[in-house]
Coordinates of C-alpha atoms in Angstrom, one line a residue:
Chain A
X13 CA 44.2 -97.7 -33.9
X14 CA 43.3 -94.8 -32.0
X15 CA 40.3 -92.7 -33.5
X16 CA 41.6 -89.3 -34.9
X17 CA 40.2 -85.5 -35.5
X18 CA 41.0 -82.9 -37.9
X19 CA 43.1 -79.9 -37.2
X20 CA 42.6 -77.8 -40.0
X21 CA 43.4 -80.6 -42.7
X22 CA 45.9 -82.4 -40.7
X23 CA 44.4 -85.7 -39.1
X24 CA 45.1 -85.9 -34.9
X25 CA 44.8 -89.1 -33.3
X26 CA 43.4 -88.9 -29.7
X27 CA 42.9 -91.4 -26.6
X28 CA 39.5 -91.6 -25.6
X29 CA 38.3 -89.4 -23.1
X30 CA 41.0 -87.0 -23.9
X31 CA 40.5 -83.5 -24.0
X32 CA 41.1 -81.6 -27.8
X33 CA 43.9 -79.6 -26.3
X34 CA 45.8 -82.4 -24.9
X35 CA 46.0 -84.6 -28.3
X36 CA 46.6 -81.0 -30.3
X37 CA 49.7 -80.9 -27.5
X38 CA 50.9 -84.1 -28.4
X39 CA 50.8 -84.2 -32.0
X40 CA 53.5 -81.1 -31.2
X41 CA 50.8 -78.4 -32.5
X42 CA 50.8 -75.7 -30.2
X43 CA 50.7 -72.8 -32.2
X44 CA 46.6 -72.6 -32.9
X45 CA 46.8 -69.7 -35.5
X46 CA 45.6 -66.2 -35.4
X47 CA 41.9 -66.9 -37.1
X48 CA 40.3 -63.5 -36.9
X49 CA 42.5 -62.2 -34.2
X50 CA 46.0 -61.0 -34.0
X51 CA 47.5 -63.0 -31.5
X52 CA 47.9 -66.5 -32.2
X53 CA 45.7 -69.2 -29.8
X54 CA 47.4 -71.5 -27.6
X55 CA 46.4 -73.7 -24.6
X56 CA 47.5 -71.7 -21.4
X57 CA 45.5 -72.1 -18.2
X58 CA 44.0 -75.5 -18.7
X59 CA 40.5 -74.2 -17.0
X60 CA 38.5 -72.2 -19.8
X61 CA 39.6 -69.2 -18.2
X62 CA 41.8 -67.4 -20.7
X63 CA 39.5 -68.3 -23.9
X64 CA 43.2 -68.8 -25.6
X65 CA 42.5 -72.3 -27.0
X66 CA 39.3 -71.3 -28.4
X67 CA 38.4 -73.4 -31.2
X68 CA 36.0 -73.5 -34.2
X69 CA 34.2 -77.0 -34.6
X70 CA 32.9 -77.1 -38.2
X71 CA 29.2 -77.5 -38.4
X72 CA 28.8 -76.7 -34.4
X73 CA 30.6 -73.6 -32.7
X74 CA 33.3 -72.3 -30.7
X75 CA 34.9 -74.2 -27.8
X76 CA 37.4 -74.3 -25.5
X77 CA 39.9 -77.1 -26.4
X78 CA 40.8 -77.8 -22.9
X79 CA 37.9 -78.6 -21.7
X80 CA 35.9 -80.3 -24.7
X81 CA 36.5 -84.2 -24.8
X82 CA 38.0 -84.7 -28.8
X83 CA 35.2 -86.7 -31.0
X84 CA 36.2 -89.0 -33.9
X85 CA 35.9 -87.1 -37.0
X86 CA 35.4 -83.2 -35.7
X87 CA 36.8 -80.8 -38.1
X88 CA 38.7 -77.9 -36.2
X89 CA 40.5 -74.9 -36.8
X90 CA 41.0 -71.5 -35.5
X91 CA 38.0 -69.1 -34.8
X92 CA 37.5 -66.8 -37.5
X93 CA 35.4 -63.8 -35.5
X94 CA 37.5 -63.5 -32.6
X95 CA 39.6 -60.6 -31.2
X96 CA 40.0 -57.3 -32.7
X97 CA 40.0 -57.7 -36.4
X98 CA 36.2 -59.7 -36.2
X99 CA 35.0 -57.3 -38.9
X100 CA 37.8 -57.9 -41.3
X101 CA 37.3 -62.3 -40.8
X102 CA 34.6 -62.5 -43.6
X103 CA 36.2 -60.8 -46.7
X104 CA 40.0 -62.9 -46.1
Chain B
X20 CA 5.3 -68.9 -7.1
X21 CA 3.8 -70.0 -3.8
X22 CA 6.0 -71.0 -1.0
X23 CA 5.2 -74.2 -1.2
X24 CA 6.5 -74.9 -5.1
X25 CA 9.6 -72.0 -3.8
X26 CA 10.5 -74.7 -1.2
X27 CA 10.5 -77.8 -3.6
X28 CA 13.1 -75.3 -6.2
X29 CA 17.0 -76.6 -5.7
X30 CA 19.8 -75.0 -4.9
X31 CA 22.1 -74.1 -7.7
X32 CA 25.6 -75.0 -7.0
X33 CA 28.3 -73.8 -9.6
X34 CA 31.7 -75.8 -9.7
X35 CA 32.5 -79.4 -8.6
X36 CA 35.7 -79.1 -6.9
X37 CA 35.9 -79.5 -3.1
X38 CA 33.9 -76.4 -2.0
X39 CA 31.4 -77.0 -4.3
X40 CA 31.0 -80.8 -3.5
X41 CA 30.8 -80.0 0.2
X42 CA 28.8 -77.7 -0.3
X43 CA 26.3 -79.8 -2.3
X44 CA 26.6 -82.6 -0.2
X45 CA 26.0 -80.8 3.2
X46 CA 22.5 -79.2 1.7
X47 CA 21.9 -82.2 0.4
X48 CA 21.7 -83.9 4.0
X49 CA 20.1 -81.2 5.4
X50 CA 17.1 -82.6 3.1
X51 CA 17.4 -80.1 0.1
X52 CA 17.6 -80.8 -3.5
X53 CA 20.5 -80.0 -5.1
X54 CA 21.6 -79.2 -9.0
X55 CA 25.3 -79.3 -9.0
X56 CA 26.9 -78.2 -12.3
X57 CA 30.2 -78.7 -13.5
X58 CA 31.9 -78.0 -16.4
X59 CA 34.2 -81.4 -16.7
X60 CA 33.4 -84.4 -17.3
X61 CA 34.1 -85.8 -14.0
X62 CA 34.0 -83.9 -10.6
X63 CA 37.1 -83.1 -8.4
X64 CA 38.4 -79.7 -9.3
X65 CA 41.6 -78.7 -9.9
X66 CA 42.9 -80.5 -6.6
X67 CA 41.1 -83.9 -7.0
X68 CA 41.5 -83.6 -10.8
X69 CA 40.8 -87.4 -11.9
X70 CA 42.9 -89.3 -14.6
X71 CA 40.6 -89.9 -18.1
X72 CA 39.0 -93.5 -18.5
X73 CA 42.2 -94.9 -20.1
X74 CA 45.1 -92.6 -18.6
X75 CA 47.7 -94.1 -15.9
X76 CA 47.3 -92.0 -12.7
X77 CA 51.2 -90.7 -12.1
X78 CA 50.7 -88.6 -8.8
X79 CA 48.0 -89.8 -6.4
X80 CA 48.6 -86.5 -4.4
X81 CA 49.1 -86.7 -0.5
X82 CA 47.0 -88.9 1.8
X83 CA 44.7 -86.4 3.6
X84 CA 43.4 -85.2 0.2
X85 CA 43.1 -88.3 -1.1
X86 CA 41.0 -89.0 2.4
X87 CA 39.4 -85.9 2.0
X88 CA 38.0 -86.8 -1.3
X89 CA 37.2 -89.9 -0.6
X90 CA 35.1 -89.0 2.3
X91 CA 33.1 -86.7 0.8
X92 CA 32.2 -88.7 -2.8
X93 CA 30.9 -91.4 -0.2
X94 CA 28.6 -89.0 1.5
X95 CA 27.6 -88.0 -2.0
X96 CA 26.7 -91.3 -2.9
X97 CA 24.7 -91.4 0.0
X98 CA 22.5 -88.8 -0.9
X99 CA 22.9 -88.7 -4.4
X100 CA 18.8 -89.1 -4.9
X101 CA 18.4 -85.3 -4.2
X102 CA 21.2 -84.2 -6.5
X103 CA 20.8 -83.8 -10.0
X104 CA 24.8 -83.7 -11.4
X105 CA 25.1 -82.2 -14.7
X106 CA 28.6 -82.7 -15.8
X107 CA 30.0 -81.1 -19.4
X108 CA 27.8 -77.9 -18.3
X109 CA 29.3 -74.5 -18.6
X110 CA 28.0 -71.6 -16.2
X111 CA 27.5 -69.2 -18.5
X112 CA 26.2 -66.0 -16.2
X113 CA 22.9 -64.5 -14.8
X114 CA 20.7 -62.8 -17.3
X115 CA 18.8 -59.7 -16.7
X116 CA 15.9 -61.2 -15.4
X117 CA 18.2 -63.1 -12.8
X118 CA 17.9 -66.8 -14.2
X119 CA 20.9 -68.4 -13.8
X120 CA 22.3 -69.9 -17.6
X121 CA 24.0 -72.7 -18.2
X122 CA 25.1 -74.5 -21.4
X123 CA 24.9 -78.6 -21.7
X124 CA 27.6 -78.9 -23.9
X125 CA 27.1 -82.9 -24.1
X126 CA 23.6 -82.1 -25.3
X127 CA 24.3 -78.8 -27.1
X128 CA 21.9 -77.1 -24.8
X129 CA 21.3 -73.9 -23.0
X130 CA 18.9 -74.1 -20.1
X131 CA 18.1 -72.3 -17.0
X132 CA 16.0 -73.4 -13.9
X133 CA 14.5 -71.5 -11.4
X134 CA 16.7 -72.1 -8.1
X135 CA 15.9 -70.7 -4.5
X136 CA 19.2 -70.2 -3.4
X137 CA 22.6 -70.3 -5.3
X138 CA 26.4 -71.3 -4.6
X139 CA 29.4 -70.4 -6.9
X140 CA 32.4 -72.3 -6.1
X141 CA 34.1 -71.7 -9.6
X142 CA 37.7 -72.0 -8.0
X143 CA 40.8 -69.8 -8.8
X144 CA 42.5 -68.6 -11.6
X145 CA 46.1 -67.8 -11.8
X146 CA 47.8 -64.9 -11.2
X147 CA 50.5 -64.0 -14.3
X148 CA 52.9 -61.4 -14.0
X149 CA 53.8 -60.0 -17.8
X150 CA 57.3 -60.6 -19.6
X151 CA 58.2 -59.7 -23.5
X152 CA 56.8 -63.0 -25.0
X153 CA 54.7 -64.6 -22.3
X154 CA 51.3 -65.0 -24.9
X155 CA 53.6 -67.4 -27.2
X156 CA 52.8 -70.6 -28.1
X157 CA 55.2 -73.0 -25.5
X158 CA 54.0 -70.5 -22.6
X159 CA 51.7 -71.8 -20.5
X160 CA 50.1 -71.7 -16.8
X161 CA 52.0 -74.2 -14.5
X162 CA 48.3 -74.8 -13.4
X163 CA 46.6 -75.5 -17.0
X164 CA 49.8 -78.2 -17.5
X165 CA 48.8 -79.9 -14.2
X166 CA 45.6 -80.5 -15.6
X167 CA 47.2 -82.4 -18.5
X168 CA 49.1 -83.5 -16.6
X169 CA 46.8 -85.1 -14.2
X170 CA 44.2 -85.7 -16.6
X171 CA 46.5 -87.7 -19.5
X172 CA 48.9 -89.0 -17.0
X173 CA 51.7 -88.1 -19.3
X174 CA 54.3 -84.9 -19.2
X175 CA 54.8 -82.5 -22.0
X176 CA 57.8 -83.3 -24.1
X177 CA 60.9 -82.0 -24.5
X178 CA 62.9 -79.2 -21.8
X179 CA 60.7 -77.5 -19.8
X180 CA 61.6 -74.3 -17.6
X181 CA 58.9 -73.5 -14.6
X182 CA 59.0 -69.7 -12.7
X183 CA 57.3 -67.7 -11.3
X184 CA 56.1 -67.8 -7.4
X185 CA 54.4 -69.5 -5.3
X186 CA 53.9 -73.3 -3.8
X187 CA 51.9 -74.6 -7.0
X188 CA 55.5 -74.0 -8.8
X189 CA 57.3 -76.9 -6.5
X190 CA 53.8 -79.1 -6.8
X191 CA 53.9 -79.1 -10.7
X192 CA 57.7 -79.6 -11.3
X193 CA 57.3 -82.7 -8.7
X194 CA 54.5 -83.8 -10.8
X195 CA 56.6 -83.7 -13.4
X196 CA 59.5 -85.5 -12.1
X197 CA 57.5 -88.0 -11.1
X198 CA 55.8 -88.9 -14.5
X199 CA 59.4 -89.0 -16.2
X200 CA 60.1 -85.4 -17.4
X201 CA 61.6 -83.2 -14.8
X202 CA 62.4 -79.7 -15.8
X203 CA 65.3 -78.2 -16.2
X204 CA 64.8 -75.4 -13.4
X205 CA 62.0 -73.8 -10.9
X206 CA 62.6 -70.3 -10.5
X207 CA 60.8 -68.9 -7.9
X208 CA 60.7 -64.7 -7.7
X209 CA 60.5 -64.4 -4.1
X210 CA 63.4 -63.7 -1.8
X211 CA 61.5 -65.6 1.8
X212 CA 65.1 -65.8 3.5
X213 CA 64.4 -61.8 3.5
X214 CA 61.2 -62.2 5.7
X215 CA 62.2 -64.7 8.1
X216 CA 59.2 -63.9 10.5
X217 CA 56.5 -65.0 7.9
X218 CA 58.7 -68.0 7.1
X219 CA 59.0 -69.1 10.8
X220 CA 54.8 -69.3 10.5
X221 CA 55.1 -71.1 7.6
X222 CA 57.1 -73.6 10.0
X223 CA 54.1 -74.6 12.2
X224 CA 52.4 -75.4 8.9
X225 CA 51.9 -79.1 10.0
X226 CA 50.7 -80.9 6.0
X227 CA 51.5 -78.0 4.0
X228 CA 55.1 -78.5 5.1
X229 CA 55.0 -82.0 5.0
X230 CA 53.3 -81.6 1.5
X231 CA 56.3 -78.9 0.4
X232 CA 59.0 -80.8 1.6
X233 CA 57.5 -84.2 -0.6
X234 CA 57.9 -82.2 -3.7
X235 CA 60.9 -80.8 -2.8
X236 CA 62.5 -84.6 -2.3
X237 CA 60.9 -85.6 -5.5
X238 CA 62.9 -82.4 -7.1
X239 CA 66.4 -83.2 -5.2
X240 CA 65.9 -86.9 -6.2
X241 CA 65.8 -85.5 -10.2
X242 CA 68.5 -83.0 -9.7
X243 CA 66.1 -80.2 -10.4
X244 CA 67.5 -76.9 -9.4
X245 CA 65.0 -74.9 -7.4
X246 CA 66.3 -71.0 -7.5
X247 CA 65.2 -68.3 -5.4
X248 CA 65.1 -64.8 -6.4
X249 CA 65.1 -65.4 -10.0
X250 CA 62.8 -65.0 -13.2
X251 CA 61.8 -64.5 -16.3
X252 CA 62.9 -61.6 -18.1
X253 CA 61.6 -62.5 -21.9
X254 CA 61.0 -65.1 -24.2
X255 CA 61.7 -65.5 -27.7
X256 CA 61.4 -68.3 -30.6
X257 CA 64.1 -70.7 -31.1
X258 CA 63.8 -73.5 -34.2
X259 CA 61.7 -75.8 -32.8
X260 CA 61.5 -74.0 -29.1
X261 CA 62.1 -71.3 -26.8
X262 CA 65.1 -69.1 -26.2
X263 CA 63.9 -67.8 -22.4
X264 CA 65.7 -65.1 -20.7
X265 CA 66.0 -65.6 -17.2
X266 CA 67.9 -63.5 -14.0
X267 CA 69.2 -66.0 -11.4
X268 CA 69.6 -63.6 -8.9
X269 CA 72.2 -61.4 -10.0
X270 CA 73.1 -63.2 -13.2
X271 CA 70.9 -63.2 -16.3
X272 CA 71.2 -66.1 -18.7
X273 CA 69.1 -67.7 -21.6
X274 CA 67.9 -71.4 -21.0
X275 CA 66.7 -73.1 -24.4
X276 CA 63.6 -75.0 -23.8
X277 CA 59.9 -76.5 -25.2
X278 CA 58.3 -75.0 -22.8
X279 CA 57.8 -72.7 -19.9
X280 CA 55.2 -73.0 -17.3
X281 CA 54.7 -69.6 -15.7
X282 CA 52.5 -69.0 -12.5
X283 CA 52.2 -66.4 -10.3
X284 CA 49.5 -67.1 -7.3
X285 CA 46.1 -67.5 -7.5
X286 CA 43.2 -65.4 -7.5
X287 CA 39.3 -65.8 -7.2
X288 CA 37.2 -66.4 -10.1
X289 CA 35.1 -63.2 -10.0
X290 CA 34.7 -62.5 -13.5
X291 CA 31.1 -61.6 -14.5
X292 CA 29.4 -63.2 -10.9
X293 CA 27.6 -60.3 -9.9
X294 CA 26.5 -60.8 -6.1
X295 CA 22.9 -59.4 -5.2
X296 CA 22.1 -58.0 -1.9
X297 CA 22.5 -60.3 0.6
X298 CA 18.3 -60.2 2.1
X299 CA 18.0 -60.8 -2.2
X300 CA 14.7 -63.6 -2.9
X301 CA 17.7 -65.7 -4.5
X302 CA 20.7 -65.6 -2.2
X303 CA 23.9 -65.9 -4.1
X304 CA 26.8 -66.9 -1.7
X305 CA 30.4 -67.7 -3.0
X306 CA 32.2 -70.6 -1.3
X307 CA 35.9 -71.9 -2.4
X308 CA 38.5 -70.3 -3.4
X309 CA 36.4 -68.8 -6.1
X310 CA 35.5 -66.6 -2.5
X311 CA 39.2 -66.7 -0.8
X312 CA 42.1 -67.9 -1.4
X313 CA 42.3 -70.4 1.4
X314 CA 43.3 -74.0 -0.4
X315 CA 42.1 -77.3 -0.6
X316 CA 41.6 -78.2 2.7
X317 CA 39.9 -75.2 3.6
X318 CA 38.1 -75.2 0.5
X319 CA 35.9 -77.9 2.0
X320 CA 35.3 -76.0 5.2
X321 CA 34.5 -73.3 3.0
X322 CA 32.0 -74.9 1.3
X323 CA 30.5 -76.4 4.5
X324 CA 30.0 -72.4 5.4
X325 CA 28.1 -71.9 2.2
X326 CA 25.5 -74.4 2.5
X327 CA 25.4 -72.7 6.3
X328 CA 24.6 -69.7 5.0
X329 CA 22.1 -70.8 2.8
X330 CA 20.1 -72.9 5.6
X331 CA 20.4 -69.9 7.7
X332 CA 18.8 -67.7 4.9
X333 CA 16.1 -70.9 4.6
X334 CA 15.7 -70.4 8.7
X335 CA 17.3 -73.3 9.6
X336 CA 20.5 -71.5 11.3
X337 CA 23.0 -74.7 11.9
X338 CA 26.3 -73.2 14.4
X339 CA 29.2 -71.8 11.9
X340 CA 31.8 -70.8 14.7
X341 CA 33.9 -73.6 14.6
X342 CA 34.1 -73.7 10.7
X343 CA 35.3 -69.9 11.1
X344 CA 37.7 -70.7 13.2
X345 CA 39.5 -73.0 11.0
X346 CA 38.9 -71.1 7.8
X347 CA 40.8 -67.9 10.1
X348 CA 43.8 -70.6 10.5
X349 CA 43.8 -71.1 6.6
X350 CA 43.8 -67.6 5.9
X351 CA 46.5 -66.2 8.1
X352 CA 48.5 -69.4 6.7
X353 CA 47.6 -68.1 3.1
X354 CA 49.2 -64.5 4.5
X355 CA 52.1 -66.1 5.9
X356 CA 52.7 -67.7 2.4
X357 CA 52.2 -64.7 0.6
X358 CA 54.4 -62.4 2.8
X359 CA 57.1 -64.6 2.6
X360 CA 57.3 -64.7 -1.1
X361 CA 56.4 -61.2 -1.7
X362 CA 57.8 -59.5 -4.2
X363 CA 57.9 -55.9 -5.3
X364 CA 56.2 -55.1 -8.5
X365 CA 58.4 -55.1 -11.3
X366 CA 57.1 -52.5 -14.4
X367 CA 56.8 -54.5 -18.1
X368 CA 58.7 -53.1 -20.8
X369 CA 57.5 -51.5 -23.4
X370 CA 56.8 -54.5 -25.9
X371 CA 55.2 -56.8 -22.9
X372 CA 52.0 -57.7 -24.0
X373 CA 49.2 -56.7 -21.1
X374 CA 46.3 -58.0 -22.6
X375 CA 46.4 -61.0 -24.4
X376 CA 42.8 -61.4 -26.0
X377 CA 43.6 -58.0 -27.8
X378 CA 46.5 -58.0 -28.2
X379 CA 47.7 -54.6 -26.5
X380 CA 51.0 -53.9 -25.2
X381 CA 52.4 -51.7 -21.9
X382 CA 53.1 -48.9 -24.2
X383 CA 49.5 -49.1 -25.5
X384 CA 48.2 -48.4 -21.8
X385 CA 51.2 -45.6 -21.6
X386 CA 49.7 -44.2 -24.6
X387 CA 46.5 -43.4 -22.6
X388 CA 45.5 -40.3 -20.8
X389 CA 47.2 -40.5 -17.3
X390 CA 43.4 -39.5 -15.8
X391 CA 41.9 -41.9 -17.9
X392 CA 38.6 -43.5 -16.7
X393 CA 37.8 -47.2 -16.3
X394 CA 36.0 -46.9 -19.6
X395 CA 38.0 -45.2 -21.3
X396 CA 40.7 -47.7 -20.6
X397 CA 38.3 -50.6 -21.3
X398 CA 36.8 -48.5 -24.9
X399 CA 40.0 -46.7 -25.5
X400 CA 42.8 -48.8 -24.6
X401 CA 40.7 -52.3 -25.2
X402 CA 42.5 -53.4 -22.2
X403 CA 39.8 -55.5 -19.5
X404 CA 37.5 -56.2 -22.3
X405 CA 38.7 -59.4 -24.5
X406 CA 37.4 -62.6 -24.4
X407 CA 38.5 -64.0 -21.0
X408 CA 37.0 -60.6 -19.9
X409 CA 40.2 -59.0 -17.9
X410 CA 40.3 -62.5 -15.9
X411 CA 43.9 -62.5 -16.8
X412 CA 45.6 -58.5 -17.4
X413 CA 43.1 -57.3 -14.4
X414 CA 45.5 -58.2 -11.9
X415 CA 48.4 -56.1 -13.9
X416 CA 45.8 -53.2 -14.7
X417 CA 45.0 -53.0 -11.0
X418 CA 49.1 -53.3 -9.6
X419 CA 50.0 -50.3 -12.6
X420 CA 47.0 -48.1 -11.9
X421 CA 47.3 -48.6 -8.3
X422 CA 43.5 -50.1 -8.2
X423 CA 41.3 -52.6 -9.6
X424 CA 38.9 -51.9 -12.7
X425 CA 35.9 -52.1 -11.7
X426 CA 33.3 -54.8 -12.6
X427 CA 31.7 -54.3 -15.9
X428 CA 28.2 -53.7 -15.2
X429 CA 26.2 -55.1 -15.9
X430 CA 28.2 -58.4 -16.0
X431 CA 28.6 -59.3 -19.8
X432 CA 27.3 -62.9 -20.3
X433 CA 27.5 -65.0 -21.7
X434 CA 30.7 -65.6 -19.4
X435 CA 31.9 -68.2 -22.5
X436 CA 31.1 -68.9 -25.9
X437 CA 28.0 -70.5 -26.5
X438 CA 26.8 -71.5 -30.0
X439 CA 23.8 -69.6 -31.8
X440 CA 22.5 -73.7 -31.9
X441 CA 22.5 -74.4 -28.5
X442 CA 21.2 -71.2 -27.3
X443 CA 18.0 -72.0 -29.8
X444 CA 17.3 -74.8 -27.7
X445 CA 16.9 -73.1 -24.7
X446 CA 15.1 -74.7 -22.1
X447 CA 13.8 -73.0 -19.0
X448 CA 12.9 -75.9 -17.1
X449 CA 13.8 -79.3 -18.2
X450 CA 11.4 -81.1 -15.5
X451 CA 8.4 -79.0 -17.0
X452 CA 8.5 -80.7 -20.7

């Protein structure tokens, strides 16, 4: 069995040695929520270019789900301080 | 320091694709040490992009890359006891006192080394053209699905539409037919029947063509339309996918599909690398086509020149003229390409979101003062300043204002997100401890 992450509560098996962003892809999430900002994540250029896939790692920090190799057992979901409404992310 | 621990420092080298490889490599022979840093696990770049431990390989690209590669990780191995290769490590930008930053991600570390000479060979990124929905979920570069592609060996699922312009467009959908999902349609912008002199340079192309008319077999083969003169004109949700308005030439239509892989050309990776004067203690020199756009073949040249120009700062001048003539040959190919699928500019509606990371639409930056500064339109209009830093609406700002925004400056770094953690482990020199 393969090992599996956590997108938001929702488990996400992964291949080893496959980026976060391409097992998200797979399991058919693409949408990656709006966290703090307005406009909802997605992966788009693959490169850690467009900061669009941005993801919060519980317990660690934010990364870029196309380029971070998935873990067994990371928790993820979207970043709460980024974009435009950052000030607003603590009291929802 | 004195010159003699200056002369033991390495040289930095940002980015292991091919220019930054060669580049390390050449230095590397010349008797140097080397820190190459890259932020993959595995080296290549987005050209020599290698397959994860476990994933089937489904395009192995054409021969004289594959040679190319080859060639040059043997010479690495050869001197791979004068380069230190740190892999998972994010560049994150120079800080005000001019140390170069990077972030160990494997090891949750910042650190920063004093260098005697620097090369950034951070590649491209791609150039996208706005439409009314193009930040959805379902869009994505044509570029960032090759790297899935190429890194998982498997194709997205479900229909999938790719426009835009350029040559990377053909590549992908090959790539794509080839590992058993071909899309339903390219749709290239450009009209190059209308500039028939740039095209009949294009013809003397010897491996591009040969490259070009590979993919475009692979795309016949799979009964994959390619259409000139056509593109996207908005995108909207549809249940479980995309409702994508398209013009094919003079006809508009909707195609239904997962996905849509947009992609138009390729621009340097400038963002936030500030160059200091060229007689600087610390030379900085850009090599790839995080310099030029001049491809993977010339990338390698390019990278070559670098490491040149680096000696030569060292005193150790080593002859450039024949590299400069061929990089001249990959440049006015680059031209030809681009003139022949030149387009005019076409202006976003209204809705069509500009900037992404903020989300702010064309009639935000309408809403601005027509004199409005670069600041203003950065403070103001929050358009240049989101997360990816203007790497992606810069080239729209520039084509609607009629010229680039300037650099921020100082460059803001860190160039990506680091966590509070890792930057509390900072370590300046990691042979020192």
């Amino acid at each position: 069995m393969n090992p599996c992450f956590y997108w938001i509560d929702r488990p996400v098996s992964f291949r080893p040695g496959e980026t976060i962003a391409a097992a998200l892809l797979r399991a058919g999430i693409a949408d990656l929520g709006a966290g703090g900002g307005i406009v909802p994540g997605r992966v788009f250029c693959g490169i850690g270019a467009c900061q669009a896939c941005v993801v919060a790692v519980l317990g660690e920090g934010a990364v870029e789900a196309c380029l971070t190799p998935a873990r067994p057992g990371m928790r993820l979901a979207p970043p709460p301080s980024l974009g435009p409404h950052h000030e607003r992310a603590g009291h929802e | 320091m004195s010159e003699q621990a200056m002369s033991e420092l390495p040289i930095l080298v940002v980015g292991g694709g091919p220019a930054g490889v060669a580049a390390a490599v050449s230095l590397a022979e010349a008797g140097l040490r080397v820190l190459l840093v890259e932020q993959r696990e595995r080296l290549g770049g987005a050209i020599h992009r290698q397959p994860a431990p476990d994933a089937p390989q489904i395009w192995r690209g054409p021969a004289r890359h594959r040679r190319n590669w080859t060639q040059l990780t043997s010479r690495l191995e050869r001197v791979a006891a004068r380069i230190e290769l740190r892999t998972s490590s994010v560049f994150l930008g120079v800080d005000g006192a001019g140390r170069f930053l990077c972030e160990d991600r494997r090891a949750g570390q910042v650190f920063a080394r004093p260098v005697r000479a620097a090369i950034v060979a951070v590649g491209a990124v791609e150039r996208i053209r706005p439409f009314e929905g193009w930040e959805r979920p379902g869009v994505m570069s044509a570029g960032g699905a090759q790297v899935l592609l190429k890194e998982t060996g498997r194709p997205p699922e479900g229909p999938i539409v790719v426009a835009g312009s350029g040559p990377l467009l053909l590549a992908v959908a090959a790539q794509l037919a080839r590992a058993g999902n071909p899309p339903l349609a390219v749709l290239e912008r450009g009209k190059p029947w209308s500039r028939p002199k740039a095209l009949a340079s294009l013809m003397m192309a010897g491996p591009q063509l040969a490259e070009a008319a590979a993919y475009a077999t692979a795309l016949a083969l799979n009964r994959v339309p390619y259409r000139l003169d056509s593109e996207v004109l908005g995108v909207s949700e549809a249940g479980q996918g995309l409702a994508i308005r398209v013009r094919l030439g003079t006809v508009e239509r909707v195609l239904q599909a997962r996905q849509l892989l947009v992609h138009d050309g390729l621009e340097p990776n400038r963002v936030g690398i500030s160059l200091p004067a060229p007689e600087a203690d610390v030379p900085v020199v850009l090599a790839g086509d995080g310099r030029e756009i001049v491809g993977a073949d010339a990338a390698l040249l390019d990278g070559q020149r670098a490491a040149a120009a680096v000696l030569a700062r060292l005193g150790r001048a080593v002859p450039v003229a024949a590299l400069e003539a061929a990089l001249g040959k990959a440049r006015a190919f680059q031209r030809d390409l681009a003139d022949a699928l030149k387009s005019p500019p076409t202006l976003p509606s209204p809705e069509t979101m500009i900037c992404r990371c903020e989300g702010r639409r064309y009639a935000d930056f309408t809403a601005l003062p027509a004199e409005a500064s670069a600041r203003e339109i950065r403070l103001m209009g929050r358009f240049g300043l989101g997360a990816c830093q203007g790497r992606f609406c810069g080239p729209t700002l520039a084509e609607l204002r009629g010229e680039p925004l300037p650099p921020a400056s100082p460059p803001r770094w860190p160039l990506r997100p680091v966590s509070l953690a890792a930057l509390a482990s900072f370590s300046m020199d990691q042979t020192e401890t």
